[in-house]
Amino acid sequence: MKRKYIAQALFIATTTLSSAGVLAEGHTNSPVRVAIDDQGIPYVQKDDSFGVWQRQALPYGQKALAASGGYFHYHFGTSPEDPGYAYYEGATFSISESGNAFRYQDSNWQPVTGCWGATDVSSFTVDHVYCVNGDGTLKKFNDTTENFEGNYRINNEVITKIDVALGGVIWAITESDKLYKFNGVSWEQQSIACGNLCTLKDIAVGSGQVYLVASVYGSNDGPQSVYTLKEGELVKFGAFYNIDVDREGVIWAISNYTRTVFYKRPGMSEFAEDPQMSQRVSSNIGG
């Protein structure tokens, strides 16, 4: 891991990913999440027991359209004299309404070049970060040059939304309401039985499950809801406007009715509303 991230860890308590209590929680590996409110303002959270959501607006009043989470790591020391070290891996990104890409670094959103007219971004570690370019192709983030580079396309399709899952596996929705999975060599179309009766809006993949945000003809749950994909069928999961799954299997969702943030941790039987975001209307969560 780059030396600069280790050095930043010495000052982690002063960053906005911290809070007054992060030193007390410094021995905890924690996902980093981003929620976007209805005004396009991102809120960044280190998902420890404090769970503080920090308001982090994009530069120059730009509105955020999409975002991806990251991870805060702690490495234990080897002796009582060696307390170990923590670092934030730098895999948190956002996309503005104008299609610009930003990376969350040094307590601020920093502009990143390489994407133009972007519509989405997703990450699974800093080695697997992709943006959906304005021409419906993907570009991959290069942590050495700190740019989005390359070109990943699906023949005769325009990509609109993606989610990067375990191991960097890419799932993509296209403009023609098709679902694809990249197997490392080529794109494989995935079967969806609803045909012309559904419009695919977004996707989240985690803990062995594929979640599709879709508008399904005849549904009474508002403009869109969340379904799981089981053997090509869409199975109703919940009346949620959007959804994401972090790297510890926590499901984050936005209610279709209140537009507030809910979560469900492994072992929980029901979703719980996040108390800090209960008074804030949200439009997107994570990547």
PDB file of N, CA, C and O in Angstrom, residues 126-152:
ATOM      1  N   VAL A 126      -9.325   0.080  -4.293  1.00  0.00           N
ATOM      2  CA  VAL A 126      -8.816   1.100  -5.209  1.00  0.00           C
ATOM      3  C   VAL A 126      -8.288   0.481  -6.505  1.00  0.00           C
ATOM      4  O   VAL A 126      -8.117   1.178  -7.511  1.00  0.00           O
ATOM      5  N   ASP A 127      -8.073  -0.828  -6.514  1.00  0.00           N
ATOM      6  CA  ASP A 127      -7.624  -1.502  -7.738  1.00  0.00           C
ATOM      7  C   ASP A 127      -8.769  -1.814  -8.684  1.00  0.00           C
ATOM      8  O   ASP A 127      -8.536  -2.228  -9.823  1.00  0.00           O
ATOM      9  N   HIS A 128      -9.987  -1.634  -8.230  1.00  0.00           N
ATOM     10  CA  HIS A 128     -11.154  -1.949  -9.053  1.00  0.00           C
ATOM     11  C   HIS A 128     -12.179  -0.830  -8.935  1.00  0.00           C
ATOM     12  O   HIS A 128     -13.176  -0.945  -8.224  1.00  0.00           O
ATOM     13  N   VAL A 129     -11.905   0.280  -9.621  1.00  0.00           N
ATOM     14  CA  VAL A 129     -12.803   1.434  -9.651  1.00  0.00           C
ATOM     15  C   VAL A 129     -13.108   1.748 -11.109  1.00  0.00           C
ATOM     16  O   VAL A 129     -12.197   1.875 -11.927  1.00  0.00           O
ATOM     17  N   TYR A 130     -14.391   1.860 -11.441  1.00  0.00           N
ATOM     18  CA  TYR A 130     -14.805   2.139 -12.816  1.00  0.00           C
ATOM     19  C   TYR A 130     -15.831   3.255 -12.840  1.00  0.00           C
ATOM     20  O   TYR A 130     -16.681   3.354 -11.947  1.00  0.00           O
ATOM     21  N   CYS A 131     -15.766   4.083 -13.876  1.00  0.00           N
ATOM     22  CA  CYS A 131     -16.812   5.072 -14.117  1.00  0.00           C
ATOM     23  C   CYS A 131     -17.523   4.716 -15.421  1.00  0.00           C
ATOM     24  O   CYS A 131     -16.931   4.113 -16.331  1.00  0.00           O
ATOM     25  N   VAL A 132     -18.811   5.073 -15.482  1.00  0.00           N
ATOM     26  CA  VAL A 132     -19.568   4.933 -16.729  1.00  0.00           C
ATOM     27  C   VAL A 132     -19.402   6.228 -17.501  1.00  0.00           C
ATOM     28  O   VAL A 132     -19.868   7.282 -17.067  1.00  0.00           O
ATOM     29  N   ASN A 133     -18.729   6.148 -18.615  1.00  0.00           N
ATOM     30  CA  ASN A 133     -18.420   7.320 -19.425  1.00  0.00           C
ATOM     31  C   ASN A 133     -19.655   7.794 -20.193  1.00  0.00           C
ATOM     32  O   ASN A 133     -20.635   7.062 -20.342  1.00  0.00           O
ATOM     33  N   GLY A 134     -19.570   9.020 -20.713  1.00  0.00           N
ATOM     34  CA  GLY A 134     -20.697   9.595 -21.428  1.00  0.00           C
ATOM     35  C   GLY A 134     -21.094   8.865 -22.685  1.00  0.00           C
ATOM     36  O   GLY A 134     -22.234   8.997 -23.146  1.00  0.00           O
ATOM     37  N   ASP A 135     -20.187   8.067 -23.249  1.00  0.00           N
ATOM     38  CA  ASP A 135     -20.512   7.312 -24.458  1.00  0.00           C
ATOM     39  C   ASP A 135     -21.005   5.903 -24.146  1.00  0.00           C
ATOM     40  O   ASP A 135     -21.151   5.075 -25.056  1.00  0.00           O
ATOM     41  N   GLY A 136     -21.264   5.616 -22.860  1.00  0.00           N
ATOM     42  CA  GLY A 136     -21.778   4.306 -22.500  1.00  0.00           C
ATOM     43  C   GLY A 136     -20.728   3.230 -22.383  1.00  0.00           C
ATOM     44  O   GLY A 136     -21.055   2.036 -22.368  1.00  0.00           O
ATOM     45  N   THR A 137     -19.462   3.618 -22.278  1.00  0.00           N
ATOM     46  CA  THR A 137     -18.382   2.667 -22.030  1.00  0.00           C
ATOM     47  C   THR A 137     -17.872   2.869 -20.603  1.00  0.00           C
ATOM     48  O   THR A 137     -18.279   3.796 -19.912  1.00  0.00           O
ATOM     49  N   LEU A 138     -16.972   1.985 -20.185  1.00  0.00           N
ATOM     50  CA  LEU A 138     -16.380   2.105 -18.857  1.00  0.00           C
ATOM     51  C   LEU A 138     -14.928   2.525 -18.959  1.00  0.00           C
ATOM     52  O   LEU A 138     -14.226   2.177 -19.913  1.00  0.00           O
ATOM     53  N   LYS A 139     -14.473   3.265 -17.942  1.00  0.00           N
ATOM     54  CA  LYS A 139     -13.059   3.566 -17.774  1.00  0.00           C
ATOM     55  C   LYS A 139     -12.626   3.135 -16.385  1.00  0.00           C
ATOM     56  O   LYS A 139     -13.398   3.262 -15.424  1.00  0.00           O
ATOM     57  N   LYS A 140     -11.406   2.627 -16.272  1.00  0.00           N
ATOM     58  CA  LYS A 140     -10.898   2.116 -15.006  1.00  0.00           C
ATOM     59  C   LYS A 140      -9.916   3.103 -14.393  1.00  0.00           C
ATOM     60  O   LYS A 140      -9.080   3.683 -15.091  1.00  0.00           O
ATOM     61  N   PHE A 141     -10.002   3.258 -13.062  1.00  0.00           N
ATOM     62  CA  PHE A 141      -9.116   4.178 -12.364  1.00  0.00           C
ATOM     63  C   PHE A 141      -7.723   3.585 -12.232  1.00  0.00           C
ATOM     64  O   PHE A 141      -7.558   2.423 -11.848  1.00  0.00           O
ATOM     65  N   ASN A 142      -6.716   4.399 -12.565  1.00  0.00           N
ATOM     66  CA  ASN A 142      -5.315   4.024 -12.411  1.00  0.00           C
ATOM     67  C   ASN A 142      -4.765   4.781 -11.203  1.00  0.00           C
ATOM     68  O   ASN A 142      -4.617   6.000 -11.244  1.00  0.00           O
ATOM     69  N   ASP A 143      -4.449   4.056 -10.127  1.00  0.00           N
ATOM     70  CA  ASP A 143      -4.023   4.712  -8.891  1.00  0.00           C
ATOM     71  C   ASP A 143      -2.621   5.303  -9.002  1.00  0.00           C
ATOM     72  O   ASP A 143      -2.229   6.122  -8.176  1.00  0.00           O
ATOM     73  N   THR A 144      -1.873   4.900 -10.005  1.00  0.00           N
ATOM     74  CA  THR A 144      -0.535   5.459 -10.215  1.00  0.00           C
ATOM     75  C   THR A 144      -0.612   6.827 -10.870  1.00  0.00           C
ATOM     76  O   THR A 144       0.003   7.796 -10.416  1.00  0.00           O
ATOM     77  N   THR A 145      -1.392   6.926 -11.945  1.00  0.00           N
ATOM     78  CA  THR A 145      -1.545   8.203 -12.642  1.00  0.00           C
ATOM     79  C   THR A 145      -2.661   9.051 -12.050  1.00  0.00           C
ATOM     80  O   THR A 145      -2.767  10.241 -12.352  1.00  0.00           O
ATOM     81  N   GLU A 146      -3.515   8.416 -11.209  1.00  0.00           N
ATOM     82  CA  GLU A 146      -4.666   9.066 -10.595  1.00  0.00           C
ATOM     83  C   GLU A 146      -5.630   9.605 -11.644  1.00  0.00           C
ATOM     84  O   GLU A 146      -6.225  10.678 -11.491  1.00  0.00           O
ATOM     85  N   ASN A 147      -5.809   8.829 -12.728  1.00  0.00           N
ATOM     86  CA  ASN A 147      -6.752   9.149 -13.795  1.00  0.00           C
ATOM     87  C   ASN A 147      -7.606   7.925 -14.095  1.00  0.00           C
ATOM     88  O   ASN A 147      -7.202   6.791 -13.826  1.00  0.00           O
ATOM     89  N   PHE A 148      -8.777   8.164 -14.711  1.00  0.00           N
ATOM     90  CA  PHE A 148      -9.537   7.079 -15.316  1.00  0.00           C
ATOM     91  C   PHE A 148      -9.013   6.867 -16.733  1.00  0.00           C
ATOM     92  O   PHE A 148      -8.853   7.832 -17.488  1.00  0.00           O
ATOM     93  N   GLU A 149      -8.759   5.606 -17.078  1.00  0.00           N
ATOM     94  CA  GLU A 149      -8.130   5.304 -18.358  1.00  0.00           C
ATOM     95  C   GLU A 149      -8.791   4.089 -19.006  1.00  0.00           C
ATOM     96  O   GLU A 149      -9.601   3.401 -18.393  1.00  0.00           O
ATOM     97  N   GLY A 150      -8.384   3.817 -20.243  1.00  0.00           N
ATOM     98  CA  GLY A 150      -8.833   2.619 -20.939  1.00  0.00           C
ATOM     99  C   GLY A 150     -10.238   2.753 -21.470  1.00  0.00           C
ATOM    100  O   GLY A 150     -10.876   3.819 -21.423  1.00  0.00           O
ATOM    101  N   ASN A 151     -10.746   1.638 -21.968  1.00  0.00           N
ATOM    102  CA  ASN A 151     -12.068   1.633 -22.569  1.00  0.00           C
ATOM    103  C   ASN A 151     -12.636   0.220 -22.519  1.00  0.00           C
ATOM    104  O   ASN A 151     -12.080  -0.702 -23.102  1.00  0.00           O
ATOM    105  N   TYR A 152     -13.720   0.045 -21.797  1.00  0.00           N
ATOM    106  CA  TYR A 152     -14.392  -1.249 -21.684  1.00  0.00           C
ATOM    107  C   TYR A 152     -15.804  -1.085 -22.228  1.00  0.00           C
ATOM    108  O   TYR A 152     -16.580  -0.297 -21.692  1.00  0.00           O
TER     109      TYR A 152
END
